[in-house]
Tab-separated table of C-alpha atoms and ligand atoms in Angstrom:
chain	number	residue	atom	x	y	z
A	174	MET	CA	56.856	4.259	-33.120
A	175	TYR	CA	56.090	3.493	-36.727
A	176	GLN	CA	58.406	3.316	-39.692
A	177	THR	CA	58.157	5.791	-42.568
A	178	THR	CA	60.328	5.872	-45.656
A	179	TYR	CA	61.129	9.328	-46.992
A	180	HIS	CA	61.547	9.743	-50.779
A	181	ARG	CA	62.607	12.897	-52.600
A	182	ALA	CA	61.024	12.706	-56.057
A	183	SER	CA	62.628	14.586	-58.927
A	184	SER	CA	59.659	14.456	-61.341
A	185	VAL	CA	55.883	14.183	-61.165
A	186	ASP	CA	56.009	10.786	-62.889
A	187	GLU	CA	58.540	9.492	-60.373
A	188	ALA	CA	56.377	10.771	-57.491
A	189	ALA	CA	53.305	9.019	-58.930
A	190	ALA	CA	55.257	5.764	-59.372
A	191	LEU	CA	56.600	5.908	-55.797
A	192	PHE	CA	53.085	6.511	-54.502
A	193	ALA	CA	51.784	3.466	-56.347
A	194	LYS	CA	54.494	1.287	-54.746
A	195	GLY	CA	53.793	2.388	-51.128
A	196	SER	CA	51.184	0.548	-49.083
A	197	GLU	CA	49.919	3.782	-47.500
A	198	ALA	CA	51.873	6.571	-49.124
A	199	LYS	CA	51.424	10.343	-48.696
A	200	PHE	CA	52.730	13.274	-50.701
A	201	LEU	CA	54.622	15.946	-48.776
A	202	ALA	CA	54.812	19.558	-49.965
A	203	GLY	CA	55.513	22.238	-47.333
A	204	GLY	CA	54.726	19.857	-44.466
A	205	GLN	CA	52.808	22.554	-42.589
A	206	THR	CA	49.797	20.280	-42.202
A	207	LEU	CA	51.104	16.787	-42.878
A	208	LEU	CA	53.977	16.871	-40.360
A	209	PRO	CA	51.843	18.034	-37.388
A	210	VAL	CA	49.262	15.401	-38.344
A	211	MET	CA	51.991	12.721	-38.383
A	212	LYS	CA	53.377	13.947	-35.049
A	213	GLN	CA	49.919	13.552	-33.536
A	214	ARG	CA	49.720	10.016	-35.027
A	215	LEU	CA	46.608	11.001	-36.967
A	216	ALA	CA	48.451	9.776	-40.063
A	217	SER	CA	51.185	7.161	-40.171
A	218	PRO	CA	52.170	6.838	-43.826
A	219	SER	CA	54.352	3.957	-44.983
A	220	ASP	CA	56.058	6.322	-47.451
A	221	VAL	CA	56.366	10.088	-47.567
A	222	ILE	CA	57.009	11.373	-51.083
A	223	ASP	CA	58.443	14.874	-51.121
A	224	LEU	CA	57.178	17.022	-54.015
A	225	GLY	CA	58.990	20.127	-52.790
A	226	LYS	CA	62.061	19.817	-55.012
A	227	ILE	CA	60.319	18.936	-58.277
A	228	LYS	CA	61.278	21.796	-60.598
A	229	GLU	CA	58.233	21.395	-62.866
A	230	LEU	CA	56.018	22.042	-59.794
A	231	ILE	CA	57.537	25.383	-58.802
A	232	GLY	CA	56.965	28.775	-60.370
A	233	ILE	CA	54.497	31.421	-61.487
A	234	GLU	CA	53.612	32.237	-65.109
A	235	VAL	CA	51.347	34.698	-66.859
A	236	SER	CA	50.186	33.911	-70.352
A	237	GLY	CA	47.572	36.169	-71.923
A	238	ASP	CA	44.720	36.460	-69.450
A	239	THR	CA	45.758	33.478	-67.323
A	240	LEU	CA	47.941	33.423	-64.232
A	241	THR	CA	49.315	29.988	-63.389
A	242	VAL	CA	50.781	29.109	-60.014
A	243	LYS	CA	52.500	25.729	-59.932
A	244	ALA	CA	51.520	23.433	-57.076
A	245	ALA	CA	54.666	23.440	-54.928
A	246	THR	CA	55.074	27.225	-55.069
A	247	PRO	CA	55.221	28.572	-51.498
A	248	HIS	CA	52.810	31.229	-50.278
A	249	TYR	CA	55.742	33.650	-49.829
A	250	ASP	CA	56.527	33.515	-53.577
A	251	VAL	CA	52.890	34.279	-54.457
A	252	ALA	CA	52.749	37.129	-51.927
A	253	THR	CA	55.890	38.787	-53.272
A	254	SER	CA	55.621	38.010	-57.007
A	255	ASP	CA	55.501	41.092	-59.236
A	256	ALA	CA	53.594	39.046	-61.836
A	257	VAL	CA	50.873	38.158	-59.311
A	258	LYS	CA	50.760	41.704	-57.929
A	259	LYS	CA	50.199	43.018	-61.444
A	260	ALA	CA	47.731	40.381	-62.689
A	261	ILE	CA	45.681	39.684	-59.531
A	262	PRO	CA	46.834	41.905	-56.640
A	263	ALA	CA	44.129	40.447	-54.378
A	264	LEU	CA	45.738	37.005	-54.724
A	265	ALA	CA	49.155	38.311	-53.655
A	266	TYR	CA	47.471	40.056	-50.730
A	267	LEU	CA	45.649	36.837	-49.762
A	268	ALA	CA	48.929	34.887	-49.759
A	269	SER	CA	50.556	37.573	-47.585
A	270	LEU	CA	47.905	36.959	-44.898
A	271	ILE	CA	48.462	33.200	-44.575
A	272	GLY	CA	49.821	32.126	-41.181
A	273	ASP	CA	53.176	33.584	-40.223
A	274	PRO	CA	56.486	33.947	-42.125
A	275	ALA	CA	57.543	30.340	-41.401
A	276	VAL	CA	54.237	28.984	-42.730
A	277	ARG	CA	54.458	31.228	-45.798
A	278	TYR	CA	58.013	30.096	-46.598
A	279	ARG	CA	57.150	26.386	-46.403
A	280	GLY	CA	53.403	26.046	-47.149
A	281	THR	CA	52.342	25.649	-50.787
A	282	ILE	CA	49.235	26.325	-52.824
A	283	GLY	CA	48.946	22.648	-53.794
A	284	GLY	CA	49.180	21.494	-50.175
A	285	SER	CA	46.669	24.082	-49.077
A	286	ILE	CA	43.982	23.167	-51.592
A	287	ALA	CA	44.619	19.402	-51.324
A	288	ASN	CA	44.066	19.734	-47.587
A	289	ASN	CA	40.945	21.936	-48.053
A	290	ASP	CA	40.784	23.182	-44.491
A	291	PRO	CA	37.398	24.933	-44.084
A	292	ALA	CA	39.216	28.065	-42.850
A	293	ALA	CA	42.000	28.137	-45.470
A	294	ASP	CA	42.441	31.225	-47.646
A	295	TYR	CA	43.203	29.899	-51.151
A	296	PRO	CA	39.922	27.994	-51.665
A	297	ALA	CA	38.016	31.309	-51.576
A	298	ALA	CA	40.229	32.761	-54.324
A	299	LEU	CA	39.941	29.651	-56.503
A	300	LEU	CA	36.152	29.597	-56.245
A	301	ALA	CA	35.617	33.342	-56.720
A	302	LEU	CA	38.045	33.622	-59.627
A	303	GLY	CA	36.751	30.479	-61.363
A	304	ALA	CA	40.194	28.848	-61.299
A	305	THR	CA	41.108	25.468	-62.764
A	306	VAL	CA	43.108	22.884	-60.829
A	307	LYS	CA	45.466	20.893	-63.048
A	308	THR	CA	46.632	17.467	-61.948
A	309	ASN	CA	48.838	14.785	-63.472
A	310	LYS	CA	45.609	13.230	-64.800
A	311	ARG	CA	43.114	15.987	-65.662
A	312	SER	CA	41.793	19.532	-65.219
A	313	ILE	CA	39.195	20.193	-62.527
A	314	ALA	CA	37.128	23.391	-62.225
A	315	ALA	CA	37.335	24.896	-58.719
A	316	GLU	CA	33.556	24.496	-58.523
A	317	ASP	CA	33.999	20.707	-58.764
A	318	PHE	CA	37.250	20.449	-56.802
A	319	PHE	CA	36.164	21.376	-53.247
A	320	LYS	CA	33.820	18.686	-51.936
A	321	GLY	CA	33.355	19.606	-48.262
A	322	LEU	CA	35.458	19.700	-45.098
A	323	PHE	CA	38.980	18.419	-45.821
A	324	THR	CA	37.603	16.674	-48.920
A	325	THR	CA	38.399	17.262	-52.581
A	326	ALA	CA	37.824	15.630	-55.956
A	327	LEU	CA	41.408	14.279	-55.939
A	328	GLU	CA	41.704	10.534	-56.403
A	329	ASP	CA	44.173	8.453	-54.429
A	330	GLY	CA	47.658	9.169	-55.747
A	331	GLU	CA	46.584	12.089	-57.978
A	332	ILE	CA	49.043	15.001	-57.918
A	333	ILE	CA	48.053	18.645	-58.275
A	334	THR	CA	50.495	20.205	-60.713
A	335	SER	CA	49.226	23.806	-60.944
A	336	VAL	CA	46.322	26.195	-60.506
A	337	SER	CA	45.284	28.503	-63.370
A	338	PHE	CA	43.454	31.714	-62.551
A	339	PRO	CA	41.671	33.767	-65.217
A	340	VAL	CA	42.789	37.378	-64.684
A	341	PRO	CA	39.677	39.281	-63.502
A	342	GLN	CA	38.618	42.834	-64.163
A	343	LYS	CA	38.621	43.486	-60.422
A	344	ALA	CA	39.059	41.420	-57.293
A	345	GLY	CA	39.388	41.996	-53.570
A	346	TYR	CA	39.904	39.971	-50.419
A	347	ALA	CA	39.140	40.690	-46.778
A	348	LYS	CA	39.744	38.396	-43.823
A	349	MET	CA	38.986	38.367	-40.126
A	350	PRO	CA	41.913	36.228	-38.958
A	351	HIS	CA	41.926	33.994	-35.953
A	352	PRO	CA	44.312	35.903	-33.648
A	353	ALA	CA	46.524	32.863	-32.959
A	354	SER	CA	46.642	30.720	-36.122
A	355	ARG	CA	45.734	33.484	-38.625
A	356	PHE	CA	43.336	31.034	-40.335
A	357	ALA	CA	40.123	32.763	-41.436
A	358	LEU	CA	37.453	33.149	-38.795
A	359	THR	CA	35.643	34.255	-41.927
A	360	ALA	CA	37.056	35.753	-45.122
A	361	VAL	CA	35.518	36.767	-48.434
A	362	PHE	CA	36.974	36.994	-51.941
A	363	VAL	CA	35.004	39.051	-54.496
A	364	ALA	CA	35.687	39.105	-58.223
A	365	GLN	CA	34.302	40.664	-61.357
A	366	THR	CA	35.435	38.563	-64.305
A	367	LYS	CA	36.503	40.009	-67.664
A	368	SER	CA	33.082	38.972	-69.033
A	369	GLY	CA	31.352	40.901	-66.220
A	370	GLU	CA	30.264	37.913	-64.098
A	371	ILE	CA	30.321	38.593	-60.359
A	372	ARG	CA	31.535	35.802	-58.120
A	373	VAL	CA	31.814	35.888	-54.336
A	374	ALA	CA	33.233	33.115	-52.140
A	375	ALA	CA	33.488	32.858	-48.359
A	376	THR	CA	35.839	30.675	-46.326
A	377	GLY	CA	35.918	29.949	-42.594
A	378	ALA	CA	32.156	30.288	-42.403
A	379	SER	CA	30.326	27.240	-43.706
A	380	GLN	CA	30.020	23.774	-42.202
A	381	SER	CA	30.677	22.467	-45.725
A	382	GLY	CA	33.860	24.440	-46.346
A	383	VAL	CA	34.326	27.153	-48.935
A	384	MET	CA	31.074	28.424	-50.496
A	385	ARG	CA	29.696	30.891	-53.032
A	386	VAL	CA	27.457	33.654	-51.612
A	387	PRO	CA	24.638	34.146	-54.160
A	388	ALA	CA	22.829	36.878	-52.154
A	389	ILE	CA	25.919	39.107	-52.244
A	390	GLU	CA	26.612	38.268	-55.895
A	391	ALA	CA	23.041	39.423	-56.734
A	392	ALA	CA	23.464	42.659	-54.750
A	393	LEU	CA	26.792	43.449	-56.422
A	394	LYS	CA	25.275	42.794	-59.840
A	395	THR	CA	22.888	45.679	-59.156
A	396	SER	CA	25.732	47.942	-58.102
A	397	TRP	CA	29.414	47.177	-57.487
A	398	SER	CA	29.782	49.054	-54.211
A	399	PRO	CA	30.070	48.202	-50.495
A	400	SER	CA	26.732	49.930	-49.815
A	401	ALA	CA	24.952	47.603	-52.257
A	402	ILE	CA	25.485	44.876	-49.644
A	403	ASP	CA	23.876	46.912	-46.802
A	404	GLY	CA	20.443	45.339	-47.242
A	405	VAL	CA	21.640	41.739	-47.676
A	406	THR	CA	20.776	39.236	-44.945
A	407	ILE	CA	22.941	36.136	-44.679
A	408	SER	CA	21.309	33.105	-43.095
A	409	ALA	CA	23.208	31.610	-40.158
A	410	SER	CA	21.920	28.115	-40.821
A	411	ASN	CA	24.662	25.689	-41.913
A	412	LEU	CA	27.366	28.112	-40.769
A	413	LEU	CA	30.067	27.065	-38.311
A	414	SER	CA	29.588	27.821	-34.641
A	415	ASP	CA	32.412	27.298	-32.149
A	416	ILE	CA	34.195	28.943	-29.226
A	417	HIS	CA	35.653	31.528	-31.618
A	418	GLY	CA	32.340	32.728	-33.048
A	419	THR	CA	28.688	31.772	-33.349
A	420	SER	CA	27.048	31.105	-36.699
A	421	GLU	CA	25.212	34.462	-36.388
A	422	TYR	CA	28.552	36.225	-35.857
A	423	ARG	CA	29.986	34.503	-38.947
A	424	ALA	CA	26.872	35.417	-40.986
A	425	ASN	CA	27.495	39.057	-40.146
A	426	LEU	CA	31.217	38.674	-40.867
A	427	ILE	CA	30.440	37.409	-44.388
A	428	LYS	CA	28.622	40.666	-45.064
A	429	VAL	CA	31.233	42.919	-43.468
A	430	MET	CA	34.177	41.113	-45.113
A	431	ALA	CA	32.418	41.277	-48.492
A	432	GLN	CA	31.976	45.050	-48.091
A	433	ARG	CA	35.659	45.442	-47.231
A	434	ALA	CA	36.675	43.220	-50.143
A	435	VAL	CA	34.630	45.290	-52.608
A	436	ALA	CA	36.138	48.483	-51.216
A	437	ALA	CA	39.622	46.980	-51.630
A	438	ALA	CA	38.862	45.904	-55.203
A	439	GLY	CA	37.814	49.442	-56.092
B	708	FAD	C1	50.641	27.761	-37.643
B	708	FAD	C2	49.944	27.627	-38.966
B	708	FAD	C3	49.153	28.663	-39.415
B	708	FAD	C4	48.495	28.559	-40.636
B	708	FAD	N1	47.692	29.595	-41.031
B	708	FAD	C5	47.048	29.493	-42.215
B	708	FAD	C6	46.228	30.564	-42.682
B	708	FAD	O1	46.119	31.632	-42.080
B	708	FAD	N2	45.580	30.388	-43.865
B	708	FAD	C7	45.708	29.232	-44.612
B	708	FAD	O2	45.093	29.137	-45.673
B	708	FAD	N3	46.498	28.232	-44.210
B	708	FAD	C8	47.165	28.337	-43.041
B	708	FAD	N4	47.982	27.303	-42.645
B	708	FAD	C9	48.141	26.124	-43.545
B	708	FAD	C10	49.304	26.373	-44.524
B	708	FAD	O3	48.869	27.381	-45.358
B	708	FAD	C11	49.712	25.207	-45.495
B	708	FAD	O4	49.581	25.628	-46.793
B	708	FAD	C12	48.891	24.025	-45.464
B	708	FAD	O5	49.092	23.533	-44.161
B	708	FAD	C13	49.285	22.866	-46.424
B	708	FAD	O6	50.307	23.161	-47.316
B	708	FAD	P1	51.679	22.370	-47.314
B	708	FAD	O7	52.353	22.750	-48.573
B	708	FAD	O8	52.389	22.589	-46.041
B	708	FAD	O9	51.164	20.859	-47.465
B	708	FAD	P2	51.572	19.539	-46.677
B	708	FAD	O10	51.360	19.707	-45.221
B	708	FAD	O11	52.894	19.053	-47.127
B	708	FAD	O12	50.449	18.567	-47.273
B	708	FAD	C14	49.078	18.750	-46.927
B	708	FAD	C15	48.241	17.684	-47.659
B	708	FAD	O13	48.212	17.963	-49.057
B	708	FAD	C16	48.719	16.863	-49.805
B	708	FAD	N5	49.453	17.456	-50.937
B	708	FAD	C17	50.432	18.381	-50.862
B	708	FAD	N6	50.808	18.776	-52.095
B	708	FAD	C18	50.047	18.059	-52.962
B	708	FAD	C19	49.959	18.022	-54.396
B	708	FAD	N7	50.706	18.810	-55.173
B	708	FAD	N8	49.075	17.169	-54.954
B	708	FAD	C20	48.288	16.388	-54.170
B	708	FAD	N9	48.320	16.391	-52.829
B	708	FAD	C21	49.186	17.219	-52.230
B	708	FAD	C22	49.583	16.078	-48.830
B	708	FAD	O14	49.661	14.715	-49.185
B	708	FAD	C23	48.816	16.270	-47.527
B	708	FAD	O15	47.751	15.369	-47.454
B	708	FAD	C24	48.646	27.390	-41.435
B	708	FAD	C25	49.482	26.342	-40.987
B	708	FAD	C26	50.135	26.457	-39.772
B	708	FAD	C27	51.017	25.341	-39.322
């Protein structure tokens, strides 16, 4: 047994202050990762600071060409939001594929990207759409936020407050889910930005977590169509290999998922 003190913060500033007071504090959002980790004794925080009821951390806004999802917004809200469906339908679709209904009701975008599981869905959308992660201290481009397996640019005690997505011209997502957990065995998000840049990101595939796929970006620049990817070869080196799929299988999945994502984007 170990002792943990639970705190329900009512503002971001209060949460940051509580964190600073704890000897080994942890923020709690949906608890879909942190609670299992605590049950397994892989984490034993002195203080658990609940962000889930902080009003300024919940909600979805569209302003001009930017869609903002606040950090403690559950996946279910993103999946069912009319604003998200209109601005970036692929993002709503992505959220609808996360886990099961219980996970979608509790899990949040902030918790998902702070955790940066190499098979999580949101990191692919952030990287492909060129999103910006806002924290209580600064703004971090998605490119600089994801630092490898379960590692991000967040400093100790830094709180994600929201994620801002530039609305693209087109975007699509396709995922081969693990049949039990629904995490991505491999999934690909493709986007064509309003300025015409093509960005492709794959999750579930790389040993270093979410990654851009330059070979597919180059092919799609020539022609935005699934068949443009036919001739692309994805190297299996540095891809994950486990009982669920070899690195060669994942290399092929990157290509197939990218083709499906482009078809979905239209
Ligand atoms: C059965 C199951 C299936 C799942 N399937 C999928 C899937 O298919 N795809 C997928 O992408 N994910 C999947 N998940 C993960 C799920 O999406 C959760 O989003 C994810 O576990 C973390 O979100 P959370 O809000 O529950 O965070 P928590 O578990 O509460 O926290 C996770 C970590 O993030 C930190 N944190 C939380 N919020 C913030 C914040 N605002 N600022 C800074 N740090 C913060 C916490 O301190 C903790 O370290 C699955 C989970 C389960 C249990």
